Short mmCIF file of C-alpha atoms and ligand atoms in Angstrom, two decimals:
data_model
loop_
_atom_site.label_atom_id
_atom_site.label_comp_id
_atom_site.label_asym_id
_atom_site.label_seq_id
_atom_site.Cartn_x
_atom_site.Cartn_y
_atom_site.Cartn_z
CA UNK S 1 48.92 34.56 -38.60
CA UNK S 2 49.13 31.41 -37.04
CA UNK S 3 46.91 30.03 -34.29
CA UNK S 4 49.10 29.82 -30.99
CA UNK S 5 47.52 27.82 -28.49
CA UNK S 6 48.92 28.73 -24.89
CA UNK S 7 48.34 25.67 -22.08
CA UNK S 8 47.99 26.52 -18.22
CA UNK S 9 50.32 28.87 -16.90
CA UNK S 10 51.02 28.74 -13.28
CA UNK S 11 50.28 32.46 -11.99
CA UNK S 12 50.39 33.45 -8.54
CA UNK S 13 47.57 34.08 -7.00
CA UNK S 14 46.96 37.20 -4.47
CA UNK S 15 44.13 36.73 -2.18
CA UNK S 16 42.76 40.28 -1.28
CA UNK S 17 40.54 39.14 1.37
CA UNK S 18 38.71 36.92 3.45
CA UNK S 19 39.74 32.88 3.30
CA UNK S 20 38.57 31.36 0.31
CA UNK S 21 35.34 29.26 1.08
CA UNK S 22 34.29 26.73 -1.85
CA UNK S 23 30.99 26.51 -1.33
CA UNK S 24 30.15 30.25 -1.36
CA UNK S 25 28.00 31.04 -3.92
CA UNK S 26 30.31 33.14 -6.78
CA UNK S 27 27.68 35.29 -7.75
CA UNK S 28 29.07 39.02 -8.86
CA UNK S 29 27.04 41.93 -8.26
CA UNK S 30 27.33 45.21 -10.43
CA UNK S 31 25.95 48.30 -8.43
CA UNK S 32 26.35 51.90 -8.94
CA UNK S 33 27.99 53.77 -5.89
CA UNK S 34 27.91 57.73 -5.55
CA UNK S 35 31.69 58.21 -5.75
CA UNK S 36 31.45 59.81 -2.38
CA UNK S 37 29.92 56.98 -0.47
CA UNK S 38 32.35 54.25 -2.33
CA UNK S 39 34.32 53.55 0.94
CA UNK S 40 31.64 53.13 3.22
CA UNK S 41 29.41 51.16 0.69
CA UNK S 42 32.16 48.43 0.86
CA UNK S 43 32.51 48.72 4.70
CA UNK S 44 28.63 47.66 5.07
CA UNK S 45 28.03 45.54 1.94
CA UNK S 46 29.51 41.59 2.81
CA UNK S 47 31.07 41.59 -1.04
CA UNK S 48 34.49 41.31 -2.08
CA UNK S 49 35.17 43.95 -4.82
CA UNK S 50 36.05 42.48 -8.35
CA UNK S 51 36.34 46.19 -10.02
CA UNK S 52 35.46 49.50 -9.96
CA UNK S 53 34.89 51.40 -12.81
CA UNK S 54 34.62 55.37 -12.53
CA UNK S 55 33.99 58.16 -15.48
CA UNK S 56 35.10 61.74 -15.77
CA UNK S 57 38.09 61.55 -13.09
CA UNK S 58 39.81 58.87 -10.78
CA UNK S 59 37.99 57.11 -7.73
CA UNK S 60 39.97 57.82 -4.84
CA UNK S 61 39.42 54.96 -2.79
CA UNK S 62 40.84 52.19 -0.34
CA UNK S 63 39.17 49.52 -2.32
CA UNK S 64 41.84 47.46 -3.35
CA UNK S 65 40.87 46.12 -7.04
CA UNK S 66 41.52 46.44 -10.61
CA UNK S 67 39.90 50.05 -11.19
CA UNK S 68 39.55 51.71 -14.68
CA UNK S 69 39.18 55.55 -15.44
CA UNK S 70 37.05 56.52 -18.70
CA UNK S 71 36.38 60.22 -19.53
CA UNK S 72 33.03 60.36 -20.09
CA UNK S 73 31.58 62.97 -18.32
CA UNK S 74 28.16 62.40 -16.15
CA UNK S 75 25.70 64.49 -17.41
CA UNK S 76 22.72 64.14 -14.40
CA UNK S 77 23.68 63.70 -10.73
CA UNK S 78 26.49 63.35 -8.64
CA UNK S 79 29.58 61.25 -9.93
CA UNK S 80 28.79 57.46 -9.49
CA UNK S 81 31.33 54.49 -10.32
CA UNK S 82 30.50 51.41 -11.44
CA UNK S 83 31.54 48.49 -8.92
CA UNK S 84 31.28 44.63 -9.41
CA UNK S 85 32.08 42.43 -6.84
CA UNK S 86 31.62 38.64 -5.66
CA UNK S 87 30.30 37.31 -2.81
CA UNK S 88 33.44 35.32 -2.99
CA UNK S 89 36.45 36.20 -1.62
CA UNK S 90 38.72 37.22 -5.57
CA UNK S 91 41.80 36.98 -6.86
CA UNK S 92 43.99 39.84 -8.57
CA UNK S 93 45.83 39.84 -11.16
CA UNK S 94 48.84 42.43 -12.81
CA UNK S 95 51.04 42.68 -15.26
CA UNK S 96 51.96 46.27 -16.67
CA UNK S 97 48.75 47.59 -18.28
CA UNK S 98 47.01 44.68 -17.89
CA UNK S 99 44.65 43.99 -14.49
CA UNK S 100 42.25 40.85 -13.76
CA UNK S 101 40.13 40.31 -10.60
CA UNK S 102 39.14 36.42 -10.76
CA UNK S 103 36.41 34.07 -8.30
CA UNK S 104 35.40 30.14 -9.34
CA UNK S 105 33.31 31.65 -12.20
CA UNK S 106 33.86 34.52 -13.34
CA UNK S 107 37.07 37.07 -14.32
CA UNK S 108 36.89 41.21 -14.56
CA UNK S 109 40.17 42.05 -17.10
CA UNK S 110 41.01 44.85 -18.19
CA UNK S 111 43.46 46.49 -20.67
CA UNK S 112 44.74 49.75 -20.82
CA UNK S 113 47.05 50.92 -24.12
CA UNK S 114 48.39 53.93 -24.91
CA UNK S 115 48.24 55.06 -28.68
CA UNK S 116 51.24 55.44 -30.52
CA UNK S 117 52.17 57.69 -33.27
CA UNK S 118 53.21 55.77 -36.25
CA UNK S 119 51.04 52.90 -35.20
CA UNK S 120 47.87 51.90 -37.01
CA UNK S 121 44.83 51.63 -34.32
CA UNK S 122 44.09 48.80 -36.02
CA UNK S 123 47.49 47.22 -35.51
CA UNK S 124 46.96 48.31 -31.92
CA UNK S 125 43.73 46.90 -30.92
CA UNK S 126 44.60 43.72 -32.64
CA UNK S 127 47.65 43.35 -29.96
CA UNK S 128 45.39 44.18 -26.98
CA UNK S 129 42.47 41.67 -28.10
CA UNK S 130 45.10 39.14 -28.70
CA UNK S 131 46.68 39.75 -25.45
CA UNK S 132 43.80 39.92 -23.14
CA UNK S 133 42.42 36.95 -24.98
CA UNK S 134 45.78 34.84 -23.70
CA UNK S 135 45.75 35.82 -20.48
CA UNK S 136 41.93 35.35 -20.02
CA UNK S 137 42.63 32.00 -21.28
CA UNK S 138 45.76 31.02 -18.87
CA UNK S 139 43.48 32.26 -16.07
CA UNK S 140 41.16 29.75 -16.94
CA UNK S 141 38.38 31.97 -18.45
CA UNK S 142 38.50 31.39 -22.06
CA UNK S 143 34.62 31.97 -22.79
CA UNK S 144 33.33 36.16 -23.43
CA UNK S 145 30.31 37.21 -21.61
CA UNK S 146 30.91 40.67 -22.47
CA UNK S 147 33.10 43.02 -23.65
CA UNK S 148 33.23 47.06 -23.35
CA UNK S 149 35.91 49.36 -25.65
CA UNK S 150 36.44 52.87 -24.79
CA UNK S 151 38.79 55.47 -26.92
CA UNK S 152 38.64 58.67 -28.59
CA UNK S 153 37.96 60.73 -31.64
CA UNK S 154 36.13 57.48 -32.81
CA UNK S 155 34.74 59.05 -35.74
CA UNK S 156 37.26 61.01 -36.49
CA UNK S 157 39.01 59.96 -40.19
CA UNK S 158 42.62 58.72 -40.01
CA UNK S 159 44.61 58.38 -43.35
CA UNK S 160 40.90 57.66 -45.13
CA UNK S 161 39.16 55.38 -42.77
CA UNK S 162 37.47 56.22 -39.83
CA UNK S 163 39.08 55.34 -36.40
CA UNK S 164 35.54 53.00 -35.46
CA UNK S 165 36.35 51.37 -38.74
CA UNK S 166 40.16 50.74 -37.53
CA UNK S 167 39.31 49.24 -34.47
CA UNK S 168 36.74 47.12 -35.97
CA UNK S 169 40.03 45.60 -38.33
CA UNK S 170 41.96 44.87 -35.46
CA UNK S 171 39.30 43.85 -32.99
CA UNK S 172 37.97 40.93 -36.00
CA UNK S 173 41.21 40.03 -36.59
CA UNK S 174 42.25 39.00 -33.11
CA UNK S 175 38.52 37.57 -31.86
CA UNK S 176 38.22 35.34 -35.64
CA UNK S 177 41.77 33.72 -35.02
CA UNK S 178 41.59 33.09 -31.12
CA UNK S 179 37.38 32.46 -30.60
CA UNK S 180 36.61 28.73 -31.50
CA UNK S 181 32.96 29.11 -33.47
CA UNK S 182 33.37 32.77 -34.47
CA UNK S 183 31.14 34.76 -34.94
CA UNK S 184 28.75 32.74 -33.16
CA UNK S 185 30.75 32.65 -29.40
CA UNK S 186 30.73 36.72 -29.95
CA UNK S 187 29.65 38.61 -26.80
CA UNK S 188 27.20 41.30 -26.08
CA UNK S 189 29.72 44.58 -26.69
CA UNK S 190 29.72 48.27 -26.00
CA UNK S 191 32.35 50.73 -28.12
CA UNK S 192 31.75 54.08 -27.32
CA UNK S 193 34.01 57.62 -27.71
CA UNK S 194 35.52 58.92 -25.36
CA UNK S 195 36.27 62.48 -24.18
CA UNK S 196 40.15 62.10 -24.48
CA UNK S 197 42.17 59.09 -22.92
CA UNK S 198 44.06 55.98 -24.39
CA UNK S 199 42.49 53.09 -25.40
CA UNK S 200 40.48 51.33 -22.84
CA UNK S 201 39.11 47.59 -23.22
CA UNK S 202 37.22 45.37 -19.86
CA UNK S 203 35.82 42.21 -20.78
CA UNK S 204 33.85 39.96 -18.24
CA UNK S 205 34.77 36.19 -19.24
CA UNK S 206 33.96 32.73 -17.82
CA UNK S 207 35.10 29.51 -17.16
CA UNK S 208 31.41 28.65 -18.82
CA UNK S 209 29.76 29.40 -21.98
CA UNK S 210 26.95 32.08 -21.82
CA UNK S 211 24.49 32.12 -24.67
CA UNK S 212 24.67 34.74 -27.26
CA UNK S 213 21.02 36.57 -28.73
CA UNK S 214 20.60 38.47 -31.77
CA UNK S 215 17.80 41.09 -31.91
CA UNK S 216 14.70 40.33 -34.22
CA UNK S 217 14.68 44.14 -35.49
CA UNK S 218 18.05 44.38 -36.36
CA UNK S 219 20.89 42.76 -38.50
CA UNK S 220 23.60 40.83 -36.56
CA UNK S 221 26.37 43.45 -36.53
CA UNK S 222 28.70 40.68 -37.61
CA UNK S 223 26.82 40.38 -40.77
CA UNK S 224 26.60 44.22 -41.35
CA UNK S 225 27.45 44.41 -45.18
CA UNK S 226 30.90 45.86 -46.01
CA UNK S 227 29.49 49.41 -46.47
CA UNK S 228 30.08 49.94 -42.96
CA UNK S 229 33.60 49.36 -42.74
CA UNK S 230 35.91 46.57 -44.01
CA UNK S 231 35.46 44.27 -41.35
CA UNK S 232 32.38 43.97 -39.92
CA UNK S 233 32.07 44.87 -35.75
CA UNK S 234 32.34 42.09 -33.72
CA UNK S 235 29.70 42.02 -30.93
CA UNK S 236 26.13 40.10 -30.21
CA UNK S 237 23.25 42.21 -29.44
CA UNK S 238 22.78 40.79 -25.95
CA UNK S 239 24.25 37.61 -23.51
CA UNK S 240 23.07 35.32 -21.15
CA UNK S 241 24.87 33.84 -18.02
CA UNK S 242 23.52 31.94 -14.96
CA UNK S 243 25.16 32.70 -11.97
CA UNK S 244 24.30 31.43 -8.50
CA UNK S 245 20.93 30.86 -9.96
CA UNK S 246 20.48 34.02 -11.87
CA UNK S 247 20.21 34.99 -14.83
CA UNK S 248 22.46 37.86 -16.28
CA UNK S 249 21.30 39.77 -19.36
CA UNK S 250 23.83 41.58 -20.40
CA UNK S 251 22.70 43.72 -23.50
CA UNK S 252 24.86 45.48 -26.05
CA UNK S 253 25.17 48.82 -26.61
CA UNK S 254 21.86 49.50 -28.45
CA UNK S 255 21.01 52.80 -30.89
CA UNK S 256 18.57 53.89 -33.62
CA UNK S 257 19.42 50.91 -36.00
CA UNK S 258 16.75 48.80 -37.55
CA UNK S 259 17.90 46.11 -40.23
CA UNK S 260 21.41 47.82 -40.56
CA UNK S 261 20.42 50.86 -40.89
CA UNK S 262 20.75 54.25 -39.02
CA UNK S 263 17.28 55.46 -38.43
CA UNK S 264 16.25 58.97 -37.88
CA UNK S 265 19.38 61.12 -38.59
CA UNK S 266 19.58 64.67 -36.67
CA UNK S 267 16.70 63.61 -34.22
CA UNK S 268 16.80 62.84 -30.70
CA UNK S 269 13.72 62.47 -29.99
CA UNK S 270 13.19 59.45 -32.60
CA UNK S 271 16.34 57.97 -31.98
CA UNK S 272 15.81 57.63 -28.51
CA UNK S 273 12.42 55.92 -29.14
CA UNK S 274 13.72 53.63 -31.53
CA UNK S 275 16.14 52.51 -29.37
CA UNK S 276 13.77 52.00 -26.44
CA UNK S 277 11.86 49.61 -28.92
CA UNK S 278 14.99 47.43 -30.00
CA UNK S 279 15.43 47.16 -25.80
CA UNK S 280 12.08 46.38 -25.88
CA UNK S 281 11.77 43.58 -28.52
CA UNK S 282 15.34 42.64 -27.41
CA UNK S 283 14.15 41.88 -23.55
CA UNK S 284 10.82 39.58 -25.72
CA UNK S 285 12.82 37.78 -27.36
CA UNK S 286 15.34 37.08 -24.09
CA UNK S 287 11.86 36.07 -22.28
CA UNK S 288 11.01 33.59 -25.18
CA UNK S 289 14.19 32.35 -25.68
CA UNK S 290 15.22 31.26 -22.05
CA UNK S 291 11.63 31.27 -20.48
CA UNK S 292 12.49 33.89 -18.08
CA UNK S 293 11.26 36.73 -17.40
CA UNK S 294 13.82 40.11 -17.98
CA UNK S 295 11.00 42.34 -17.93
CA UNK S 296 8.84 41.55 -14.42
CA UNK S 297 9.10 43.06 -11.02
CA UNK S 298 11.46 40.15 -9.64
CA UNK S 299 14.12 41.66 -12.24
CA UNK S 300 16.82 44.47 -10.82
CA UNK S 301 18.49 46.39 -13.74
CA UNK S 302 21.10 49.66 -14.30
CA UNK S 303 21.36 50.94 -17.49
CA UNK S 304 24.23 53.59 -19.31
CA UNK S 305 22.69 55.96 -21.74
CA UNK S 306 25.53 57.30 -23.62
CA UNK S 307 24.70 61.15 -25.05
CA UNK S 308 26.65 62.45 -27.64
CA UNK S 309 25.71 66.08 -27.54
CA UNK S 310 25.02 67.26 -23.78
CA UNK S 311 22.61 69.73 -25.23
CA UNK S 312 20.26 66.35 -26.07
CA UNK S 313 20.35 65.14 -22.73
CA UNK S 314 16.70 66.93 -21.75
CA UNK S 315 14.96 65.65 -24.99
CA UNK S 316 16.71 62.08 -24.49
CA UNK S 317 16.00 61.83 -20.46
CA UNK S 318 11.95 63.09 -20.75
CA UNK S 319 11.68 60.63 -24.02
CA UNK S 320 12.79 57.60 -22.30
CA UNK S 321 10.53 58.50 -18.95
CA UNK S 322 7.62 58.24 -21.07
CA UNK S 323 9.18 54.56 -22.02
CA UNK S 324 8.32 51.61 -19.25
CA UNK S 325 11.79 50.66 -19.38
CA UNK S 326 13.67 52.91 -17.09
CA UNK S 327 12.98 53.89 -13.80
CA UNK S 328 15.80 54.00 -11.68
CA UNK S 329 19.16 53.22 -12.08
CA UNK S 330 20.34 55.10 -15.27
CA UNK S 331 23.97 56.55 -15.60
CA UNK S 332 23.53 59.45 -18.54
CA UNK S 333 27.58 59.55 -19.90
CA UNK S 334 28.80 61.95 -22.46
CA UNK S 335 29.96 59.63 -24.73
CA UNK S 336 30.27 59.17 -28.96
CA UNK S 337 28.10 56.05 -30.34
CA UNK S 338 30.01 54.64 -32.81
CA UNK S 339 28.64 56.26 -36.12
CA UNK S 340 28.34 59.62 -36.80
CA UNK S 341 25.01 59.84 -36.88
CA UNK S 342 23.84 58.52 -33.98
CA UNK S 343 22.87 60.48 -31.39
CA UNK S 344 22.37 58.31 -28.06
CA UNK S 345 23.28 54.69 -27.01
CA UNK S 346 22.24 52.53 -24.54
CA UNK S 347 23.25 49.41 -22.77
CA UNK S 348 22.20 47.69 -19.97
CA UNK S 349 22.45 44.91 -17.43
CA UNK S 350 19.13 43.00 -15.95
CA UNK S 351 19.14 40.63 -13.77
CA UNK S 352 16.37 37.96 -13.03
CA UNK S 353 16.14 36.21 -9.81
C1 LIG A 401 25.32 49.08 -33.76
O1 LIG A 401 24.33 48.48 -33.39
C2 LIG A 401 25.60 50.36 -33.01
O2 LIG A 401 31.31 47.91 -32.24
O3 LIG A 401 31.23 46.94 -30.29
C3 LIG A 401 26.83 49.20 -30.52
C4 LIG A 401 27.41 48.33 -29.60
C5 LIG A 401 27.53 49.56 -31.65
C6 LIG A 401 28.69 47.84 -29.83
C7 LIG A 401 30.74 47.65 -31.18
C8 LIG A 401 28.82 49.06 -31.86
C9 LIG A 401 29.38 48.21 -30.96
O4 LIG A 401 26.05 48.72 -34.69
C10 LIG A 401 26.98 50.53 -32.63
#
């Protein structure tokens, strides 16, 4: 295939709100919102909303904004969404199944394809990578800062290769030809099961570089050896951006792997530990590669622990208690990790002021 490079495309731009004022600081903010309270949340919080991201059933909401529906059922509390927003005023963006909310730094975009029988899922994840990858970079926002991919039956086998292992085809084949220094400008990624639904991709991108981290304990998963699938799965463990003088760790979906390997088959219990100590060793290594501090009380952070059998969700929750990472601000999702035998997932987002 070759390279296409696509200049600057005039697209009209909707104001939602508010006047656009330069020297506003662009910092987003990512919250969780009890579904209930979304409308009046936004009436008393001075933030324009960028998206809003809900799980197990539609927001119904005035909020004007790219929003995104995943089915993946809350397993603790009341229903929550996820909602980012700017403290400048943003820009929208459609086009059919494609959405973008945009200020001065960063863009929200999201993608939303429909499977089709008699195509491949790799053939299909390759065209939404390649076009959400063009339009991020005709908006101006050409550099990943993170990237989240939702579908279903992810493990299940589909004419001899597993669905994770299709996606990871298509999803390489679009990032290698459109990402100058690939694998190395990779962001922080999530891919997770869903319940049912089509496929579902949101990447956060900027008109700025972030800086990509590997985790000490584990193997980069673009260097996982071909054992795991024929292309390898294209995501850093964790990524760095500054915004309005803070720093943004945004880190990876994160499961019982150490080296490359799947750790503690069948257990919860150890799964969940291990995975508390590649968060752990992953926020060190953040510290000592930035020289600041992701783990002290000046940092705010919301996690997603992603639970692949319900039934876990006691043995998973009381485990990670006992860790010092959580406290508050942890959405437990029903939701498949992407191989087989691994039990619980977590990703988070911490930001230090
Ligand atoms: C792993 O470390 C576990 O394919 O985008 C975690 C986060 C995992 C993201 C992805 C996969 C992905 O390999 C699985």
């Amino acid at each position: 295939m070759k390279k296409v490079h696509v200049g600057h495309r005039q697209t009209q731009r909707i104001v939602l709100s508010g006047r656009r004022i330069p020297t506003a600081p662009a910092c987003p903010g990512f919250a969780y919102v009890e579904t209930a309270q979304l409308d009046s949340w936004h009436a008393t919080h001075d933030r324009h909303p960028l998206a809003v991201i809900s799980f197990g059933g539609a927001a119904s909401s005035a909020v004007d904004c790219p929003s995104i529906s995943l089915h993946l059922p809350h397993l603790i509390g009341p229903a929550q969404v996820e909602v980012w927003t700017s403290t400048q005023p943003v820009c929208t963006f459609r086009k059919d199944q494609f959405s973008a909310a945009v200020n001065d730094e960063v863009a929200a975009a999201f993608l939303t394809v429909e499977e089709e029988p008699g195509t491949s899922l790799e053939r299909t994840t390759y065209a939404a990578y390649h076009r959400l990858l063009g339009e991020l970079r005709e908006l101006g926002y050409p550099h990943l800062w993170r990237a989240w991919n939702y579908f279903p039956h992810i493990n299940e086998i589909d004419n001899g290769l597993e669905r994770y292992q299709r996606f990871c085809i298509g999803r390489h084949q679009a990032l290698a030809e459109a990402l100058p220094d690939f694998p190395d400008s990779l962001p922080a990624g999530t891919a997770v099961g869903t319940v049912s639904g089509p496929l579902h991709i949101l990447i956060l991108a900027g008109i700025r570089q972030a800086t990509h981290l590997g985790n000490p304990r584990q193997v980069n998963a673009y260097d996982y050896p071909q054992t795991y699938g024929p292309r390898s799965p294209s995501f850093a463990r964790a990524t760095i951006g500054r915004l309005d003088g803070d720093a943004h760790l945004f880190v990876a979906g994160t499961a019982s792997i150490v080296g490359h390997d799947s750790r503690h088959p069948r257990l919860p219990e150890e799964q969940t530990r291990e995975t508390a100590e590649n968060l752990r060793v992953l926020l060190n290594h953040a510290n000592s590669m930035t020289g600041t501090d992701f783990i002290g009380s000046h940092t705010s952070a919301c996690y997603k622990v992603y639970v692949r059998h319900p039934d876990h969700l006691h043995v998973i929750h009381r485990t990670l208690r006992d860790t010092s990472l959580f406290l508050d601000r942890v959405l437990f999702l029903q939701g498949d990790p992407c191989r087989r035998e691994l039990l619980v997932e977590i990703e988070g987002l911490i930001i230090s002021d």
